[in-house]
Short mmCIF file of C-alpha atoms in Angstrom, two decimals:
data_model
loop_
_atom_site.label_atom_id
_atom_site.label_comp_id
_atom_site.label_asym_id
_atom_site.label_seq_id
_atom_site.Cartn_x
_atom_site.Cartn_y
_atom_site.Cartn_z
CA MET A 138 -0.10 -0.12 0.10
CA GLN A 139 2.92 2.27 0.86
CA ARG A 140 4.59 1.87 -2.64
CA LEU A 141 1.02 2.37 -4.31
CA LEU A 142 0.79 5.85 -2.69
CA ALA A 143 4.37 6.55 -3.52
CA TRP A 144 3.79 5.66 -7.19
CA ALA A 145 0.58 8.01 -6.97
CA VAL A 146 2.68 10.82 -5.62
CA VAL A 147 5.25 10.33 -8.48
CA ALA A 148 2.25 10.30 -11.09
CA SER A 149 1.15 13.75 -9.78
CA LEU A 150 4.73 14.82 -9.75
CA GLY A 151 4.82 13.92 -13.22
CA GLY A 152 1.87 16.06 -14.02
CA VAL A 153 3.29 18.71 -12.27
CA THR A 154 6.41 18.71 -14.13
CA ALA A 155 4.62 18.24 -17.65
CA ASP A 156 2.79 21.41 -16.78
CA ALA A 157 6.22 23.20 -15.90
CA LEU A 158 7.55 22.11 -19.23
CA LEU A 159 4.57 23.03 -21.25
CA GLY A 160 4.21 26.22 -19.72
CA HIS A 161 6.87 28.88 -19.88
CA GLY A 162 8.96 27.20 -17.05
CA GLY A 163 5.86 26.69 -14.92
CA HIS A 164 5.06 29.11 -12.04
CA PRO A 165 6.72 29.16 -8.57
CA GLU A 166 3.72 27.76 -6.92
CA THR A 167 4.17 24.79 -9.26
CA TRP A 168 7.79 24.41 -8.11
CA ALA A 169 6.60 24.31 -4.52
CA LEU A 170 4.29 21.88 -5.09
CA ALA A 171 6.63 19.63 -7.11
CA CYS A 172 9.19 19.75 -4.14
CA LEU A 173 6.52 18.90 -1.57
CA CYS A 174 5.27 15.89 -3.56
CA LEU A 175 8.97 14.60 -3.78
CA TRP A 176 9.26 14.85 -0.14
CA ALA A 177 5.68 13.44 0.54
CA GLY A 178 6.46 10.61 -1.73
CA PHE A 179 9.62 9.84 0.04
CA LEU A 180 7.97 9.82 3.59
CA VAL A 181 5.32 7.64 2.32
CA SER A 182 7.39 5.13 0.58
CA ARG A 183 10.11 4.82 3.49
CA GLY A 184 7.55 3.67 5.83
CA PRO A 185 7.23 3.99 9.59
CA ARG A 186 10.84 3.23 10.15
CA ARG A 187 12.93 5.36 12.53
CA PHE A 188 14.52 8.19 11.13
CA THR A 189 18.31 8.46 10.93
CA ALA A 190 20.30 11.51 11.99
CA TRP A 191 20.96 12.30 8.35
CA GLU A 192 17.50 11.90 7.22
CA LEU A 193 16.13 14.07 10.19
CA ARG A 194 18.33 16.79 9.22
CA ASN A 195 17.28 16.60 5.69
CA VAL A 196 13.59 16.62 6.45
CA LEU A 197 13.75 19.60 8.73
CA TRP A 198 15.99 21.59 6.44
CA ALA A 199 13.57 20.75 3.52
CA SER A 200 10.73 22.14 5.65
CA ALA A 201 12.76 25.16 6.47
CA SER A 202 13.41 25.75 2.94
CA LEU A 203 9.72 25.44 1.68
CA VAL A 204 8.75 28.07 4.27
CA SER A 205 11.26 30.49 3.39
CA PHE A 206 10.58 30.03 -0.37
CA ALA A 207 6.99 30.49 0.67
CA PHE A 208 7.86 34.02 2.24
CA LEU A 209 9.80 34.91 -0.98
CA LEU A 210 6.82 34.29 -2.97
CA LEU A 211 4.93 36.65 -0.83
CA ASP A 212 7.03 39.58 -2.27
CA GLY A 213 5.40 39.09 -5.51
CA ASP A 214 8.44 39.67 -7.53
CA LEU A 215 9.30 36.07 -8.47
CA ASN A 216 6.70 35.02 -11.29
CA SER A 217 9.19 32.67 -13.41
CA TRP A 218 12.64 31.56 -13.67
CA ALA A 219 13.64 34.65 -15.65
CA ASP A 220 13.01 36.61 -12.69
CA VAL A 221 16.41 34.98 -11.55
CA PHE A 222 18.20 36.07 -14.55
CA TYR A 223 16.86 39.70 -13.86
CA PHE A 224 17.95 39.43 -10.24
CA CYS A 225 17.39 43.09 -9.32
CA GLY A 226 13.68 43.36 -10.06
CA GLU A 227 11.99 46.01 -11.95
CA ASP A 228 12.48 48.59 -9.05
CA MET A 229 15.98 47.40 -7.93
CA ARG A 230 14.44 46.38 -4.70
CA TYR A 231 17.17 43.49 -4.38
CA CYS A 232 20.31 45.39 -5.40
CA THR A 233 22.01 48.68 -4.50
CA SER A 234 22.85 51.47 -6.74
CA ASP A 235 25.89 49.62 -7.73
CA TYR A 236 24.28 46.55 -8.83
CA ARG A 237 25.25 44.46 -5.61
CA TRP A 238 23.02 42.37 -3.57
CA ASN A 239 21.44 44.05 -0.70
CA VAL A 240 19.97 42.42 2.46
CA ARG A 241 16.59 41.48 0.54
CA GLY A 242 18.83 40.33 -2.50
CA TRP A 243 20.78 38.03 -0.15
CA ARG A 244 17.63 36.61 1.40
CA LYS A 245 16.26 35.87 -2.22
CA ALA A 246 19.54 33.92 -3.06
CA VAL A 247 19.62 31.94 -0.04
CA ALA A 248 15.97 31.25 -0.29
CA LEU A 249 16.25 29.95 -3.87
CA TRP A 250 19.48 28.14 -3.16
CA ASN A 251 18.22 26.15 -0.48
CA PHE A 252 14.73 25.66 -2.18
CA MET A 253 16.37 24.03 -5.40
CA LEU A 254 18.98 21.88 -3.46
CA ALA A 255 15.79 20.69 -1.23
CA GLY A 256 14.07 19.85 -4.43
CA ALA A 257 17.04 18.05 -5.82
CA MET A 258 17.64 16.14 -2.65
CA GLY A 259 13.85 15.09 -2.12
CA LEU A 260 14.26 13.53 -5.73
CA GLN A 261 17.49 11.64 -4.53
CA ARG A 262 15.96 10.42 -1.48
CA LEU A 263 12.73 9.19 -3.54
CA VAL A 264 14.74 7.31 -6.31
CA ILE A 265 16.81 5.74 -3.61
CA VAL A 266 13.68 4.23 -1.79
CA LEU A 267 11.74 3.21 -4.99
CA GLY A 268 14.55 2.43 -7.26
CA LEU A 269 17.44 1.27 -5.00
CA ASN A 270 15.26 -0.27 -2.22
CA GLY A 271 17.18 1.82 0.39
CA LEU A 272 20.65 2.33 1.24
CA HIS A 273 23.09 -0.60 2.26
CA PRO A 274 25.45 -0.06 5.51
CA GLY A 275 28.13 2.69 4.06
CA GLU A 276 26.26 3.93 1.33
CA ASP A 277 24.90 6.74 3.06
CA VAL A 278 28.61 8.45 2.64
CA VAL A 279 27.84 8.79 -0.97
CA THR A 280 24.58 10.92 -0.57
CA GLN A 281 26.53 13.11 2.43
CA GLU A 282 29.45 13.85 0.05
CA SER A 283 27.16 14.73 -2.83
CA PHE A 284 25.65 17.52 -0.90
CA VAL A 285 28.95 18.70 0.37
CA SER A 286 29.94 18.84 -3.48
CA ILE A 287 27.77 21.73 -3.83
CA GLY A 288 30.14 23.81 -1.90
CA TRP A 289 32.93 22.90 -4.42
CA ARG A 290 30.60 24.45 -7.21
CA LEU A 291 31.21 27.92 -5.77
CA ILE A 292 34.79 27.92 -5.99
CA PRO A 293 34.98 28.86 -9.76
CA TYR A 294 32.85 31.74 -9.11
CA TRP A 295 34.87 32.92 -6.18
CA LEU A 296 38.16 32.60 -8.33
CA ASN A 297 36.52 34.52 -10.98
CA ASN A 298 37.69 38.09 -10.79
CA TRP A 299 34.94 39.37 -12.47
CA GLU A 300 32.32 38.12 -9.89
CA GLN A 301 34.27 38.10 -6.83
CA GLN A 302 32.44 41.09 -5.33
CA TRP A 303 29.38 38.97 -4.92
CA GLY A 304 27.43 41.68 -7.09
CA ALA A 305 24.62 41.26 -9.38
CA GLU A 306 26.65 39.18 -11.68
CA CYS A 307 26.67 36.43 -9.35
CA SER A 308 22.95 35.57 -10.25
CA SER A 309 24.32 33.58 -12.95
CA MET A 310 25.36 31.20 -10.27
CA VAL A 311 21.82 30.85 -8.86
CA PHE A 312 20.44 30.90 -12.45
CA GLU A 313 22.42 27.68 -13.39
CA LEU A 314 21.55 25.73 -10.08
CA PRO A 315 18.79 23.47 -11.21
CA HIS A 316 21.39 22.26 -13.96
CA PHE A 317 24.24 21.36 -11.64
CA ALA A 318 22.01 20.25 -8.49
CA LEU A 319 20.44 17.44 -10.75
CA GLU A 320 23.89 16.48 -11.71
CA LEU A 321 25.61 16.55 -8.24
CA LEU A 322 22.49 15.36 -6.15
CA VAL A 323 20.75 12.97 -8.16
CA VAL A 324 22.65 11.49 -11.03
CA LEU A 325 26.13 11.09 -9.83
CA PRO A 326 25.16 9.55 -6.37
CA CYS A 327 22.84 7.20 -7.99
CA VAL A 328 25.58 6.15 -10.69
CA GLN A 329 27.95 5.57 -7.72
CA ILE A 330 25.77 3.33 -5.73
CA LEU A 331 24.36 1.37 -8.66
CA CYS A 332 27.84 0.72 -9.96
CA ALA A 333 28.81 -0.33 -6.56
CA ARG A 334 26.15 -2.86 -6.63
CA LEU A 335 26.71 -4.11 -10.00
CA LYS A 336 30.26 -5.29 -8.98
CA ILE A 337 28.28 -8.33 -7.79
CA LEU A 338 27.84 -9.32 -11.26
CA ALA A 339 31.82 -9.62 -11.79
CA GLN A 340 32.20 -11.75 -8.72
CA PRO A 341 31.59 -15.49 -8.76
CA HIS A 342 28.94 -16.76 -6.20
CA VAL A 343 30.55 -18.80 -3.50
CA ALA A 344 28.83 -22.37 -2.86
CA ALA A 345 26.88 -22.15 0.42
CA ALA A 346 24.57 -24.19 2.29
CA LEU A 347 21.08 -24.88 0.79
CA PRO A 348 18.18 -23.26 2.84
CA PRO A 349 16.80 -25.82 5.32
CA GLU A 350 13.55 -26.65 3.27
CA ASP A 351 15.71 -27.35 0.06
CA ALA A 352 18.27 -29.47 1.96
CA GLN A 353 15.40 -31.43 3.51
CA ALA A 354 13.84 -32.24 0.18
CA GLU A 355 16.92 -33.21 -1.41
CA ALA A 356 17.76 -35.33 1.57
CA ALA A 357 14.23 -36.83 1.22
CA GLY A 358 14.67 -37.41 -2.52
CA GLU A 359 11.66 -35.12 -3.22
CA GLY A 360 13.48 -32.39 -5.35
CA PRO A 361 11.94 -30.82 -8.48
CA GLY A 362 11.33 -33.46 -10.98
CA ASP A 363 11.66 -30.59 -13.98
CA GLU A 364 15.05 -29.36 -14.28
CA ARG A 365 13.49 -25.80 -15.53
CA ASP A 366 12.28 -25.47 -11.89
CA ALA A 367 15.24 -26.23 -10.34
CA PRO A 368 17.22 -23.68 -8.22
CA VAL A 369 19.89 -21.80 -9.58
CA TRP A 370 22.41 -19.05 -8.32
CA THR A 371 21.31 -15.74 -9.58
CA PRO A 372 22.63 -12.26 -8.93
CA ASN A 373 20.23 -10.12 -6.66
CA ILE A 374 21.63 -6.43 -7.89
CA LEU A 375 19.59 -4.50 -5.58
CA ALA A 376 20.55 -6.72 -2.63
CA CYS A 377 24.19 -7.22 -3.83
CA ARG A 378 24.42 -10.86 -3.52
CA TRP A 379 23.83 -14.23 -5.04
CA GLU A 380 20.68 -16.16 -4.30
CA ARG A 381 19.36 -19.53 -4.96
CA ARG A 382 16.05 -19.04 -6.84
CA ARG A 383 13.92 -21.34 -8.84
CA GLY A 384 12.88 -20.70 -12.51
CA GLN A 385 15.92 -18.38 -13.33
CA ARG A 386 17.36 -20.58 -16.14
CA ARG A 387 15.79 -18.88 -18.85
CA LEU A 388 16.49 -15.30 -19.87
CA LEU A 389 12.67 -13.85 -19.68
CA PRO A 390 12.32 -14.85 -15.82
CA ARG A 391 15.82 -13.34 -15.16
CA LEU A 392 14.86 -10.12 -16.63
CA LYS A 393 11.59 -9.93 -14.84
CA ALA A 394 13.58 -10.43 -11.53
CA ASN A 395 15.84 -7.49 -12.13
CA LEU A 396 13.30 -5.23 -13.69
CA ARG A 397 13.87 -2.63 -11.05
CA ALA A 398 17.49 -2.43 -11.50
CA MET A 399 16.94 -1.96 -15.18
CA SER A 400 14.28 0.63 -14.83
CA LEU A 401 16.46 2.47 -12.46
CA THR A 402 19.25 2.49 -14.84
CA LEU A 403 17.24 3.66 -17.68
CA PHE A 404 16.14 6.33 -15.39
CA VAL A 405 19.28 7.66 -14.32
CA CYS A 406 20.63 7.82 -17.97
CA SER A 407 17.47 9.61 -19.24
CA LEU A 408 17.80 11.96 -16.50
CA ALA A 409 21.60 12.85 -17.27
CA LEU A 410 20.72 13.03 -20.90
CA LEU A 411 17.79 15.58 -20.26
CA ASN A 412 19.72 17.38 -17.66
CA ALA A 413 22.96 17.88 -20.08
CA LEU A 414 21.16 18.59 -23.15
CA VAL A 415 17.26 19.88 -22.24
CA MET A 416 17.80 21.68 -18.89
CA PRO A 417 20.14 24.45 -20.28
CA LEU A 418 17.76 25.04 -23.01
CA LEU A 419 14.96 25.25 -20.70
CA LEU A 420 16.32 27.79 -18.57
CA GLU A 421 17.46 29.91 -21.64
CA ARG A 422 14.01 29.65 -23.12
CA SER A 423 12.47 31.00 -19.96
CA VAL A 424 14.77 34.22 -20.33
CA VAL A 425 14.15 34.51 -23.94
CA LEU A 426 10.46 34.42 -23.78
CA ASP A 427 10.17 37.19 -20.94
CA PRO A 428 8.96 40.68 -22.04
CA ARG A 429 11.98 42.07 -20.58
CA SER A 430 14.37 40.30 -22.88
CA ALA A 431 12.34 41.71 -25.87
CA ALA A 432 12.55 45.30 -24.51
CA VAL A 433 16.27 44.84 -24.05
CA LEU A 434 16.83 43.50 -27.59
CA ALA A 435 14.85 46.23 -29.06
CA VAL A 436 17.16 48.81 -27.25
CA GLU A 437 20.09 47.00 -28.62
CA ARG A 438 18.88 47.12 -32.00
CA GLU A 439 18.15 50.89 -31.73
CA LEU A 440 21.55 51.70 -30.31
CA HIS A 441 23.18 49.58 -33.19
CA ALA A 442 21.22 51.44 -35.91
CA VAL A 443 22.16 54.81 -34.30
CA VAL A 444 25.65 53.63 -34.40
CA SER A 445 25.67 52.30 -37.93
CA ALA A 446 23.80 55.64 -39.07
CA GLY A 447 26.39 57.84 -37.49
CA ARG A 448 29.28 55.91 -38.97
CA TYR A 449 27.98 56.16 -42.43
CA ALA A 450 26.89 59.77 -42.14
CA ASP A 451 30.67 60.92 -41.19
CA PRO A 452 32.68 61.71 -44.37
CA PRO A 453 35.18 59.37 -45.40
CA PRO A 454 38.70 60.32 -44.15
CA PRO A 455 40.85 61.67 -46.94
CA ASN A 456 43.45 59.18 -48.67
CA PRO A 457 46.73 60.14 -48.14
CA ARG A 458 48.05 58.66 -51.33
CA ARG A 459 45.44 60.14 -53.59
CA SER A 460 46.20 63.94 -52.14
CA ARG A 461 50.00 63.64 -52.64
CA PRO A 462 51.08 65.65 -55.62
CA ARG A 463 52.63 63.49 -58.39
#
């Protein structure tokens, strides 16, 4: 029942995502609903098990991020992702006169930063529960290191002298946040964990004692009469071990047994492909479709026309070769 509720949450999340893609990047309320669906799906799918310290901190941090993002929506200046590109706002409420972030600008940047990371972290936790069937001992280090790796993303911006003063130009860092948040918090951790579990395919199984019921059946001579139903050693990728199962001699039953692992591999590859090729285009599309971009391009064309007209209106300079007497 918990799995069905979790997949229902995922289906609703898919509808929200489709609305965001078909619309011009969606509305901020849609982003908040998608983030809420992700964390609700994680809480439903994990069941009533006790939270670990890391999971509890993640849930509390995501709740605080959603609350701060809700307060940011009350300002009324965040209507699309293009408002992150035009960070200062129409009335320069988030920047000073020299185009640096003021106190409200820092509050906006921190709220957007935490909210986007909370959404990516919620997707990571949901994929781990539904796709990987939870974490094995020691794998929680991968998720923690992925969260710390976000800080390394700030170093190129700090080393760049043009953006070293934390002015309005640093809004490009927040503008690209959905792209590298999905890469660092969802794609890379899932790839690392899945590759670590796929190592079981390269390790030969070790002959072990049969389960008690199978050992008693063989001792009594009541084994399966059909060789196709005889138990064989097969790899369980999600559990990262070899198991003795019946009916796994043929290819189709073995594929059905590893359907979740193959679905997770397909999902991670598709997400990485979309994040690398489609996500940057969607972010740029939100800016191109914004009315302010059309106004900026119109002003640029007028300035270009004025400069070109002035260039052609000036008389050409005299050629010293032609004016030299022969």
